[in-house]
mmCIF file of C-alpha atoms in Angstrom:
data_model
loop_
_atom_site.group_PDB
_atom_site.id
_atom_site.type_symbol
_atom_site.label_atom_id
_atom_site.label_comp_id
_atom_site.label_asym_id
_atom_site.label_seq_id
_atom_site.Cartn_x
_atom_site.Cartn_y
_atom_site.Cartn_z
ATOM 1 C CA MET A 186 24.408 -18.905 13.881
ATOM 2 C CA SER A 187 23.255 -15.306 13.534
ATOM 3 C CA GLU A 188 19.820 -14.354 14.812
ATOM 4 C CA GLN A 189 17.290 -13.863 12.025
ATOM 5 C CA LYS A 190 13.983 -12.079 12.272
ATOM 6 C CA ILE A 191 10.745 -13.891 11.510
ATOM 7 C CA LEU A 192 8.167 -11.554 9.993
ATOM 8 C CA ASN A 193 4.502 -11.791 10.938
ATOM 9 C CA ILE A 194 2.502 -11.073 7.801
ATOM 10 C CA VAL A 195 -1.221 -10.641 7.123
ATOM 11 C CA LEU A 196 -2.578 -11.243 3.623
ATOM 12 C CA SER A 197 -6.091 -11.315 2.286
ATOM 13 C CA PRO A 198 -7.696 -11.863 -1.046
ATOM 14 C CA VAL A 199 -10.394 -9.204 -1.261
ATOM 15 C CA VAL A 200 -13.383 -10.994 -2.777
ATOM 16 C CA TYR A 201 -16.430 -9.074 -3.971
ATOM 17 C CA ARG A 202 -19.290 -10.459 -6.070
ATOM 18 C CA GLY A 203 -17.332 -13.369 -7.555
ATOM 19 C CA GLN A 204 -14.187 -11.365 -8.209
ATOM 20 C CA ILE A 205 -10.855 -11.172 -6.416
ATOM 21 C CA LEU A 206 -8.757 -8.017 -6.085
ATOM 22 C CA LEU A 207 -5.040 -8.581 -6.633
ATOM 23 C CA LEU A 208 -2.013 -6.290 -6.483
ATOM 24 C CA LYS A 209 0.675 -6.307 -9.203
ATOM 25 C CA ARG A 210 3.821 -5.764 -7.158
ATOM 26 C CA ALA A 211 5.878 -2.735 -8.180
ATOM 27 C CA LYS A 212 8.945 -3.761 -6.133
ATOM 28 C CA GLU A 213 10.971 -6.843 -5.295
ATOM 29 C CA PRO A 214 10.394 -9.421 -4.104
ATOM 30 C CA PHE A 215 7.909 -10.646 -6.681
ATOM 31 C CA LYS A 216 8.073 -7.546 -8.877
ATOM 32 C CA ASP A 217 5.497 -7.687 -11.720
ATOM 33 C CA LEU A 218 3.649 -10.658 -10.235
ATOM 34 C CA TRP A 219 0.095 -10.442 -8.900
ATOM 35 C CA GLY A 220 -0.564 -11.224 -5.261
ATOM 36 C CA MET A 221 -2.792 -10.602 -2.303
ATOM 37 C CA PRO A 222 -2.665 -7.221 -0.597
ATOM 38 C CA GLY A 223 -1.319 -7.205 2.942
ATOM 39 C CA GLY A 224 1.844 -6.638 4.911
ATOM 40 C CA LYS A 225 3.628 -6.743 8.231
ATOM 41 C CA VAL A 226 1.864 -6.903 11.557
ATOM 42 C CA GLU A 227 3.148 -3.953 13.577
ATOM 43 C CA PHE A 228 4.367 -4.436 17.144
ATOM 44 C CA GLY A 229 1.404 -4.549 19.537
ATOM 45 C CA GLU A 230 -1.138 -4.875 16.715
ATOM 46 C CA ASN A 231 -3.751 -7.628 16.490
ATOM 47 C CA ILE A 232 -4.345 -9.668 13.337
ATOM 48 C CA ASP A 233 -7.785 -8.156 12.679
ATOM 49 C CA THR A 234 -6.650 -4.540 12.912
ATOM 50 C CA ALA A 235 -3.452 -5.296 10.958
ATOM 51 C CA ILE A 236 -5.263 -6.707 7.923
ATOM 52 C CA GLU A 237 -7.877 -3.956 7.943
ATOM 53 C CA ARG A 238 -5.108 -1.318 8.059
ATOM 54 C CA GLU A 239 -2.991 -3.005 5.366
ATOM 55 C CA ILE A 240 -5.904 -3.418 2.954
ATOM 56 C CA ARG A 241 -6.950 0.213 3.465
ATOM 57 C CA GLU A 242 -3.350 1.429 2.913
ATOM 58 C CA GLU A 243 -2.784 -0.655 -0.223
ATOM 59 C CA THR A 244 -6.218 -0.453 -1.860
ATOM 60 C CA GLY A 245 -8.149 2.420 -0.297
ATOM 61 C CA LEU A 246 -10.941 -0.056 0.487
ATOM 62 C CA PRO A 247 -12.542 -0.150 3.914
ATOM 63 C CA VAL A 248 -12.838 -3.818 4.907
ATOM 64 C CA LYS A 249 -14.060 -5.771 7.900
ATOM 65 C CA PHE A 250 -12.010 -8.714 9.186
ATOM 66 C CA THR A 251 -14.053 -11.918 9.264
ATOM 67 C CA ALA A 252 -11.675 -14.813 9.927
ATOM 68 C CA VAL A 253 -8.228 -16.311 9.609
ATOM 69 C CA ARG A 254 -8.565 -18.977 6.922
ATOM 70 C CA GLY A 255 -5.040 -20.327 7.092
ATOM 71 C CA LEU A 256 -1.625 -20.075 8.644
ATOM 72 C CA VAL A 257 1.519 -20.534 6.547
ATOM 73 C CA ASN A 258 5.184 -20.766 7.566
ATOM 74 C CA GLU A 259 6.972 -19.526 4.452
ATOM 75 C CA THR A 260 10.744 -19.805 4.152
ATOM 76 C CA PHE A 261 12.840 -18.333 1.341
ATOM 77 C CA HIS A 262 15.878 -20.391 0.334
ATOM 78 C CA ASP A 263 18.890 -19.550 -1.815
ATOM 79 C CA SER A 264 18.390 -21.580 -5.006
ATOM 80 C CA LYS A 265 22.060 -22.656 -5.128
ATOM 81 C CA THR A 266 22.874 -23.380 -1.479
ATOM 82 C CA ASP A 267 19.344 -24.011 -0.100
ATOM 83 C CA LYS A 268 20.272 -21.737 2.812
ATOM 84 C CA ILE A 269 17.262 -20.081 4.434
ATOM 85 C CA GLU A 270 17.408 -16.362 3.666
ATOM 86 C CA ALA A 271 14.104 -15.203 5.201
ATOM 87 C CA GLN A 272 11.072 -16.521 7.026
ATOM 88 C CA SER A 273 7.506 -15.306 7.448
ATOM 89 C CA ILE A 274 4.512 -16.517 9.398
ATOM 90 C CA ILE A 275 1.553 -15.608 7.199
ATOM 91 C CA PHE A 276 -1.993 -15.207 8.482
ATOM 92 C CA VAL A 277 -4.290 -15.630 5.476
ATOM 93 C CA CYS A 278 -7.374 -13.625 6.380
ATOM 94 C CA GLU A 279 -10.878 -13.302 5.054
ATOM 95 C CA VAL A 280 -12.257 -9.782 4.854
ATOM 96 C CA HIS A 281 -15.441 -8.246 3.531
ATOM 97 C CA PRO A 282 -15.117 -4.992 1.570
ATOM 98 C CA ALA A 283 -17.725 -2.267 1.831
ATOM 99 C CA HIS A 284 -17.562 -1.744 -1.977
ATOM 100 C CA ASN A 285 -15.256 -2.410 -4.949
ATOM 101 C CA LYS A 286 -13.878 1.093 -5.646
ATOM 102 C CA HIS A 287 -10.137 0.673 -5.085
ATOM 103 C CA VAL A 288 -7.243 3.121 -5.477
ATOM 104 C CA ASP A 289 -3.807 2.064 -6.775
ATOM 105 C CA SER A 290 -0.952 2.582 -4.337
ATOM 106 C CA VAL A 291 2.833 2.843 -4.364
ATOM 107 C CA GLU A 292 2.849 -0.929 -3.750
ATOM 108 C CA GLY A 293 1.492 -1.528 -7.258
ATOM 109 C CA LYS A 294 -1.416 -1.597 -9.650
ATOM 110 C CA LEU A 295 -4.695 -3.233 -8.569
ATOM 111 C CA ALA A 296 -7.160 -5.186 -10.698
ATOM 112 C CA TRP A 297 -10.241 -7.368 -10.229
ATOM 113 C CA PHE A 298 -10.180 -10.921 -11.618
ATOM 114 C CA LYS A 299 -13.043 -13.404 -11.904
ATOM 115 C CA LEU A 300 -12.657 -16.249 -9.408
ATOM 116 C CA LYS A 301 -13.919 -18.688 -12.046
ATOM 117 C CA ASP A 302 -10.810 -17.800 -14.121
ATOM 118 C CA TRP A 303 -8.411 -18.586 -11.234
ATOM 119 C CA PRO A 304 -6.631 -21.566 -12.884
ATOM 120 C CA LYS A 305 -5.805 -19.457 -15.976
ATOM 121 C CA LEU A 306 -3.970 -16.899 -13.800
ATOM 122 C CA LYS A 307 -1.463 -19.304 -12.212
ATOM 123 C CA LYS A 308 1.679 -18.155 -14.085
ATOM 124 C CA GLN A 309 0.980 -14.469 -13.331
ATOM 125 C CA ILE A 310 0.562 -14.870 -9.561
ATOM 126 C CA ILE A 311 3.113 -15.224 -6.754
ATOM 127 C CA PRO A 312 3.337 -19.045 -6.434
ATOM 128 C CA SER A 313 2.601 -19.224 -2.713
ATOM 129 C CA ASP A 314 -0.243 -16.668 -3.004
ATOM 130 C CA TYR A 315 -1.798 -18.831 -5.713
ATOM 131 C CA LEU A 316 -1.716 -21.868 -3.426
ATOM 132 C CA MET A 317 -3.055 -19.943 -0.422
ATOM 133 C CA VAL A 318 -6.048 -18.583 -2.346
ATOM 134 C CA GLU A 319 -6.704 -22.025 -3.842
ATOM 135 C CA ARG A 320 -6.539 -23.837 -0.507
ATOM 136 C CA PHE A 321 -8.073 -21.363 1.929
ATOM 137 C CA ILE A 322 -10.511 -19.299 -0.154
ATOM 138 C CA ILE A 323 -11.652 -21.257 -3.214
ATOM 139 C CA ARG A 324 -11.874 -24.583 -1.345
ATOM 140 C CA GLN A 325 -13.298 -22.664 1.658
ATOM 141 C CA ARG A 326 -11.551 -24.482 4.463
ATOM 142 C CA GLN A 327 -12.863 -23.981 7.966
ATOM 143 C CA ALA A 328 -11.690 -20.805 9.704
ATOM 144 C CA ILE A 329 -9.009 -20.871 12.391
ATOM 145 C CA SER A 330 -10.065 -19.492 15.742
ATOM 146 C CA VAL A 331 -8.174 -16.321 16.682
ATOM 147 C CA ASN A 332 -8.270 -15.292 20.307
ATOM 148 C CA LYS A 333 -6.704 -12.365 22.126
ATOM 149 C CA VAL A 334 -5.074 -12.392 25.533
ATOM 150 C CA LYS A 335 -3.697 -9.284 27.240
ATOM 151 C CA MET A 336 -1.130 -10.243 29.871
ATOM 152 C CA LEU A 337 0.093 -7.924 32.619
ATOM 153 C CA GLN A 338 3.631 -8.446 33.806
ATOM 154 C CA GLY A 339 4.771 -7.320 37.241
ATOM 155 C CA ARG A 340 5.703 -9.251 40.344
ATOM 156 C CA GLU A 341 3.405 -11.916 38.972
ATOM 157 C CA TYR A 342 1.693 -12.517 35.651
ATOM 158 C CA LYS A 343 -2.035 -11.993 35.300
ATOM 159 C CA ILE A 344 -4.571 -11.694 32.532
ATOM 160 C CA SER A 345 -6.227 -8.305 32.245
ATOM 161 C CA ARG A 346 -8.428 -9.156 29.224
ATOM 162 C CA THR A 347 -9.183 -12.243 27.166
ATOM 163 C CA ASP A 348 -11.800 -13.640 24.832
ATOM 164 C CA LEU A 349 -10.779 -17.255 25.454
#
């Protein structure tokens, strides 16, 4: 079996005054569907800084990380063979934007939608993004604790910094 890479992804619905900011994807996968802004966690990056960076890059909005609302193991399967083609571990984050003045990016067009209209949007949204927003944001499930540990490796292992 060949070694496959598992992507660590951060996503966040940007919610401001009863509205949610979504991105209409300009590229595959999910071209022309609306979804949450976000992206890959870079090597050495923490979840909080990753989502703040991704939101800023894709929307122009400065945001402050608040919490991880959910964790999703998403696998993509070939529809004919059911073979797993890709896998992502998705950290669904909550962020607070400083304002609602966004800027479209190369990733796609951005638009604000009323949260009260969420059920009407189902067919236009990436299916898993729809479920994640429904479960973790609209139903407001309890946040998941995120802690950081910095390990030093040498002749022995030791912790140099932790918030545990």
